[in-house]
XYZ file of C-alpha atoms in Angstrom:
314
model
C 20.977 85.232 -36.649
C 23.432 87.638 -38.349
C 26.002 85.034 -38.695
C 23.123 82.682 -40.272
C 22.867 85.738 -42.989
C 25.690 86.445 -43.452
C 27.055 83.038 -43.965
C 24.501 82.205 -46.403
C 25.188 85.448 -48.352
C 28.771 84.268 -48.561
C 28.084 80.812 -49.842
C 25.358 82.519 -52.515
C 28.286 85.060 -53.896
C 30.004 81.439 -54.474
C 27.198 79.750 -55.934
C 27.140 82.654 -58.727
C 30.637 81.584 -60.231
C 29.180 77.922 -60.642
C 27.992 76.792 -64.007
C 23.975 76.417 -64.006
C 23.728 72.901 -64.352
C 25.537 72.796 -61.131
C 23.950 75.698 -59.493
C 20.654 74.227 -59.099
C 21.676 71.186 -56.823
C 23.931 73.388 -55.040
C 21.308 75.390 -53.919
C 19.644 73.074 -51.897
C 22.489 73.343 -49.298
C 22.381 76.640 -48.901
C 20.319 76.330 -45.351
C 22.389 73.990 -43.157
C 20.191 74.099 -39.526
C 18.395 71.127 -40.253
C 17.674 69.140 -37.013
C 17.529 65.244 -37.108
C 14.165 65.529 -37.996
C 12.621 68.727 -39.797
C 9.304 68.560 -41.560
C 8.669 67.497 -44.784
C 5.176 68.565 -45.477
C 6.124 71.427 -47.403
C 9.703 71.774 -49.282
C 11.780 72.228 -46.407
C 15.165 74.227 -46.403
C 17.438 71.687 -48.213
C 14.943 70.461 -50.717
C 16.023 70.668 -54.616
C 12.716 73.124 -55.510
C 13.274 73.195 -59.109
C 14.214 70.160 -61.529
C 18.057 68.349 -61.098
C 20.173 68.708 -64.226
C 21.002 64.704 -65.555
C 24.391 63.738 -65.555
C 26.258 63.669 -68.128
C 27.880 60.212 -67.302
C 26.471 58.179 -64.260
C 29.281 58.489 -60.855
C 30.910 56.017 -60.000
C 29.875 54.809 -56.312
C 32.619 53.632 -54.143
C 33.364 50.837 -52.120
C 33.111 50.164 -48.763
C 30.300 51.602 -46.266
C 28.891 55.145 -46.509
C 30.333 57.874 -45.057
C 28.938 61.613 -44.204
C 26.659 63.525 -42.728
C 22.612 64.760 -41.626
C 21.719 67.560 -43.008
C 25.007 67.270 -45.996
C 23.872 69.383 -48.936
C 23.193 67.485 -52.496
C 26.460 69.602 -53.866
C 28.822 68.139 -50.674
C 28.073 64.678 -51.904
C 31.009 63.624 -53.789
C 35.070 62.924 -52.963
C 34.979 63.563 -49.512
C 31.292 62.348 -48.162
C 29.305 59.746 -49.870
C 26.708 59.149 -47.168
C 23.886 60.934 -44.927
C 20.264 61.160 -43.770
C 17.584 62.846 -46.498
C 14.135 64.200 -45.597
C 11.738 64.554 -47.932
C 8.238 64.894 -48.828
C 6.475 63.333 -51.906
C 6.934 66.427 -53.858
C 10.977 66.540 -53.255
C 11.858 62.558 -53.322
C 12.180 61.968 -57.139
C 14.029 65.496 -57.260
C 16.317 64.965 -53.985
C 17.430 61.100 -54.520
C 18.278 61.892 -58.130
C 20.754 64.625 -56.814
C 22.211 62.111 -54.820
C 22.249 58.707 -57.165
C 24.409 61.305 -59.307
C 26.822 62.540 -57.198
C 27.095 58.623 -56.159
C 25.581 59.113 -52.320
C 24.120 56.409 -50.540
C 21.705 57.933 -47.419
C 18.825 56.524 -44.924
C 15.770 57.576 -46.172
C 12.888 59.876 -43.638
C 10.058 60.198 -45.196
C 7.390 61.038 -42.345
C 9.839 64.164 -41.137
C 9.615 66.595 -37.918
C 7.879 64.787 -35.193
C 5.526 67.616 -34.599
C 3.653 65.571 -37.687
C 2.981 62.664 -35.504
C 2.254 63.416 -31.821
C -0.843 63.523 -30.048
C -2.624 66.535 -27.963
C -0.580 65.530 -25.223
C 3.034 65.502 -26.862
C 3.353 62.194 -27.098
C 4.254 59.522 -29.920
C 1.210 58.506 -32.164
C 1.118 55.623 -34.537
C -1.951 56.616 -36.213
C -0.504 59.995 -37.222
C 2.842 58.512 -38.312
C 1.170 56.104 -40.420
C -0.741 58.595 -41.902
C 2.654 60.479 -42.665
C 3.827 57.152 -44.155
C 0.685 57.146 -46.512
C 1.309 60.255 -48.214
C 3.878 58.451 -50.571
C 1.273 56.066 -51.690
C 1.774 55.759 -55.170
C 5.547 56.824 -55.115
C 7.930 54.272 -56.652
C 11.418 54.635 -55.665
C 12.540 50.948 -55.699
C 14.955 51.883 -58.052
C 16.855 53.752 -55.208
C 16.561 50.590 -53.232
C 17.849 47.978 -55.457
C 20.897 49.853 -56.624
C 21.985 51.022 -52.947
C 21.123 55.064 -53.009
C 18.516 54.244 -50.311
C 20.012 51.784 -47.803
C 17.169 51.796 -45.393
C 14.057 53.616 -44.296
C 14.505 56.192 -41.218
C 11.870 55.280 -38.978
C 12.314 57.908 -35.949
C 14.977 59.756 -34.049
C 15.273 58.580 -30.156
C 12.002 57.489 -29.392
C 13.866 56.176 -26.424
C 14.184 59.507 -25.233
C 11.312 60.732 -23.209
C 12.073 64.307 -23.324
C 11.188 64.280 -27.256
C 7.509 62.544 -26.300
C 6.377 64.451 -23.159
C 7.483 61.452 -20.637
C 6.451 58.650 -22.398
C 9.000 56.429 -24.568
C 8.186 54.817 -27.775
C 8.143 51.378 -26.880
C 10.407 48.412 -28.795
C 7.035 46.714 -29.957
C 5.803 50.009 -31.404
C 8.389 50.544 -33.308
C 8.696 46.764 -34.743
C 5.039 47.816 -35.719
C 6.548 50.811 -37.814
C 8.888 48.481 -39.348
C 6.345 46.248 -40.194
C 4.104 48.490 -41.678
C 7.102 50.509 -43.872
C 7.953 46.431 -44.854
C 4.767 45.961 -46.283
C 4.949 48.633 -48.787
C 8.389 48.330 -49.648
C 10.024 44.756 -48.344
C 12.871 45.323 -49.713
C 14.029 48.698 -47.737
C 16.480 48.095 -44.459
C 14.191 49.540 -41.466
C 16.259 51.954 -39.130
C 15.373 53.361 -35.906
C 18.231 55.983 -34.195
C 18.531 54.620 -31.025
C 20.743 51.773 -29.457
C 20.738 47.999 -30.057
C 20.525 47.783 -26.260
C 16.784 49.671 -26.199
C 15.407 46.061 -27.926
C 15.156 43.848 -25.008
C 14.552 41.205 -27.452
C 15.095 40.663 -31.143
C 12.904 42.986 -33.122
C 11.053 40.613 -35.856
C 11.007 43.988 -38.446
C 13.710 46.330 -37.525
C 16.814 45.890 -39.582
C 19.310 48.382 -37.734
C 19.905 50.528 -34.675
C 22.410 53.484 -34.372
C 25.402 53.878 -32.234
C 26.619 57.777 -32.235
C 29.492 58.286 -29.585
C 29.601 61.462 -27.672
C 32.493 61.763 -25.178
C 30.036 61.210 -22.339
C 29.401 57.566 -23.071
C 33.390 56.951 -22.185
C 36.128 55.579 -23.830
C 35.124 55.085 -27.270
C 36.458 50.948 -28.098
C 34.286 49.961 -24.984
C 31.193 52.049 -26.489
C 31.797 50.582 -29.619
C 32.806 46.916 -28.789
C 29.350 47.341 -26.076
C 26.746 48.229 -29.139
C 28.439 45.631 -31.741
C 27.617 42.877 -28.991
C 24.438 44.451 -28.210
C 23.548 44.560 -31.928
C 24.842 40.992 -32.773
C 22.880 39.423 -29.960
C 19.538 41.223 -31.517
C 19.832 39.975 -34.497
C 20.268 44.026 -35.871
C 22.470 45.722 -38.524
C 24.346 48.684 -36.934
C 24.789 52.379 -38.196
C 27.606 54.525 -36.164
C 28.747 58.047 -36.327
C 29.671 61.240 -34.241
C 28.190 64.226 -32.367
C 30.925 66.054 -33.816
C 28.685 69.297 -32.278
C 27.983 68.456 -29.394
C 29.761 64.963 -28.473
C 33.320 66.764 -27.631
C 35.165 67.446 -24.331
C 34.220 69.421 -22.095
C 30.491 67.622 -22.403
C 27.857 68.936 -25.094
C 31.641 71.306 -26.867
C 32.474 70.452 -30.840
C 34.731 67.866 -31.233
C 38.338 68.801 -32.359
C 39.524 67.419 -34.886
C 42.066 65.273 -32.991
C 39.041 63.983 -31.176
C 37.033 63.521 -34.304
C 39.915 61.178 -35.883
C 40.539 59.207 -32.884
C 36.753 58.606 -32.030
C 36.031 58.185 -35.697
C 38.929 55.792 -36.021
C 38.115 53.694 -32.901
C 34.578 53.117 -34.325
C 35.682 52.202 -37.785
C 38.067 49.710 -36.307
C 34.829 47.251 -36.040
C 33.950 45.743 -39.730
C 30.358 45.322 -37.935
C 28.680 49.026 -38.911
C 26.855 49.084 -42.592
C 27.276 53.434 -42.435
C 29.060 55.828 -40.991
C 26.549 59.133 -40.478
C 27.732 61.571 -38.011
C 25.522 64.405 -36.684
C 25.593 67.208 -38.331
C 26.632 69.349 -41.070
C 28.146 72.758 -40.504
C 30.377 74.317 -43.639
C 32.107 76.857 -40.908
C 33.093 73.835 -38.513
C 33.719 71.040 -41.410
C 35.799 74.158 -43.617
C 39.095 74.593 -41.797
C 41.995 72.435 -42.936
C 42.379 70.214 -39.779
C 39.126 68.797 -39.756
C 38.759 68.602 -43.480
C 42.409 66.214 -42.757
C 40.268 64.190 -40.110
C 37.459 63.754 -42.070
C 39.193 62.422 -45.087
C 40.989 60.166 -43.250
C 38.174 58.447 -41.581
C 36.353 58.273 -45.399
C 39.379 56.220 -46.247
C 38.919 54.070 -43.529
C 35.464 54.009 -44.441
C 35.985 52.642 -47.988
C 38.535 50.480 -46.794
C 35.776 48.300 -44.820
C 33.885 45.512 -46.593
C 30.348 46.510 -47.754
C 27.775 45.547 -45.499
C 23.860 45.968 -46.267
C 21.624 47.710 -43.684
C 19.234 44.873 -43.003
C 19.226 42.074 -40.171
């Protein structure tokens, strides 16, 4: 907890030398200990709370597939990352995606957040309460963040395949084709993602657009993991997102990743042209900060740009 405060104070006596206009979306970075999911009821730590400064002249986006981070701060979109994950709630998305249309990000969209919001009594997985999460942003029209790329799909849910986050019981493939569904038939246009492997669909899912492939050293060596979940994707009929555990992914099992290990893994999963986004989990300023990684990381964002631009969707 003291290095939590003390950190933040740090970054704060840093934020005072910027300019106002920029201080306000730099702000909402200041908490970095988002999960993959956090709630987004209320404004959540990371949410822009007070109104996002225009730019003066629109940012340029560049080419190739996005490349970043969960939990990256508006102010760390930019030169270095141009991709992530954004929570929100329908008080925060207008606020949030304009932050990150101006700094030229590109991110999958969560709207229903923590998955507290949508389990039953027992713990596990409800669709009722999910779609009820869903229907808060009735009314909310952000298809301009769809057509021009900011959004490039909707993030359904984080490893329903993983029964430990739903009290034993899995969220099934045809359940989540039914979340897809129902997110396609307010907004048709929006890529439907779900974070968990192409290989969970026994079949090919007639709504969801894209699964996620994010190597930790566990899964062994990282061209067969890769090469696996591009097949596995292909023969599904589904878009695939990759990225790191660069927290917990490294060697020895559940370490960071160093940065030698970040640029080889990284490297070995950009050598497919198959992913449409590169989103690696998660940010932390103290880990990302030091010179080496900063080195790693900007060499797999020019490997990034340097693939061909692939949309999100099936």
């Amino acid at each position: 907890m003291s290095y939590r405060i003390s950190h933040t104070y740090r970054r704060l006596a840093r934020l005072r030398r910027l300019p106002a206009a920029a201080l306000v979306i730099a702000l909402a970075g200041c908490d970095t200990t988002e999960g993959f999911d956090p709630g987004a009821g209320a404004p959540q730590h990371g949410d822009v709370v007070g109104p996002v400064a225009a730019p003066v002249q629109a940012v340029r986006r560049a080419g190739g597939i996005p490349f970043g981070m969960f939990a990256l701060p508006p102010s760390d979109f930019g030169d270095l990352y141009n991709g992530g994950k954004l929570t929100v709630s329908p008080n925060t998305i207008a606020r949030r995606l304009s932050a990150v249309r101006s700094r030229g990000g590109r991110v999958a969209l969560m709207l229903v957040g923590s998955e507290r919001y949508y389990k039953d009594a027992s713990g596990r997985f409800s669709l009722s309460k999910w779609k009820a999460r869903m229907d808060r942003f009735k009314g909310k029209n952000f298809d301009s963040y769809i057509n021009d790329g900011t959004i490039i799909g909707h993030y359904l849910i984080d490893e329903p395949n993983d029964k430990a986050n739903w009290n034993g019981t899995q969220v099934s493939p045809s359940t989540l084709d039914e979340m897809a569904k129902y997110s396609k038939q307010r907004w048709p246009k929006m890529a439907t993602i779900v974070r968990t492997a192409p290989s969970y669909f026994k079949s090919s899912p007639r709504h969801v657009d894209a699964a996620w492939a994010q190597y930790l050293s566990r899964h062994g060596p990282v061209k067969d993991y890769i090469r696996r979940n591009v097949a596995d994707a292909q023969r599904r009929g589904l878009a695939l997102v990759v990225g790191l555990n660069v927290l917990r992914g490294g060697t020895p099992n559940r370490t960071k990743m160093t940065a030698g290990q970040v640029q080889s893994y990284g490297s070995a999963l950009l050598s497919s042209s198959y992913p449409c986004a590169f989103v690696s989990w998660q940010y932390n300023d103290a880990y990302l900060s030091n010179r080496s990684m900063k080195s790693a990381m900007k060499s797999l964002r020019q490997k990034a740009e340097g693939r061909s631009s692939r949309s999100c969707r099936s």
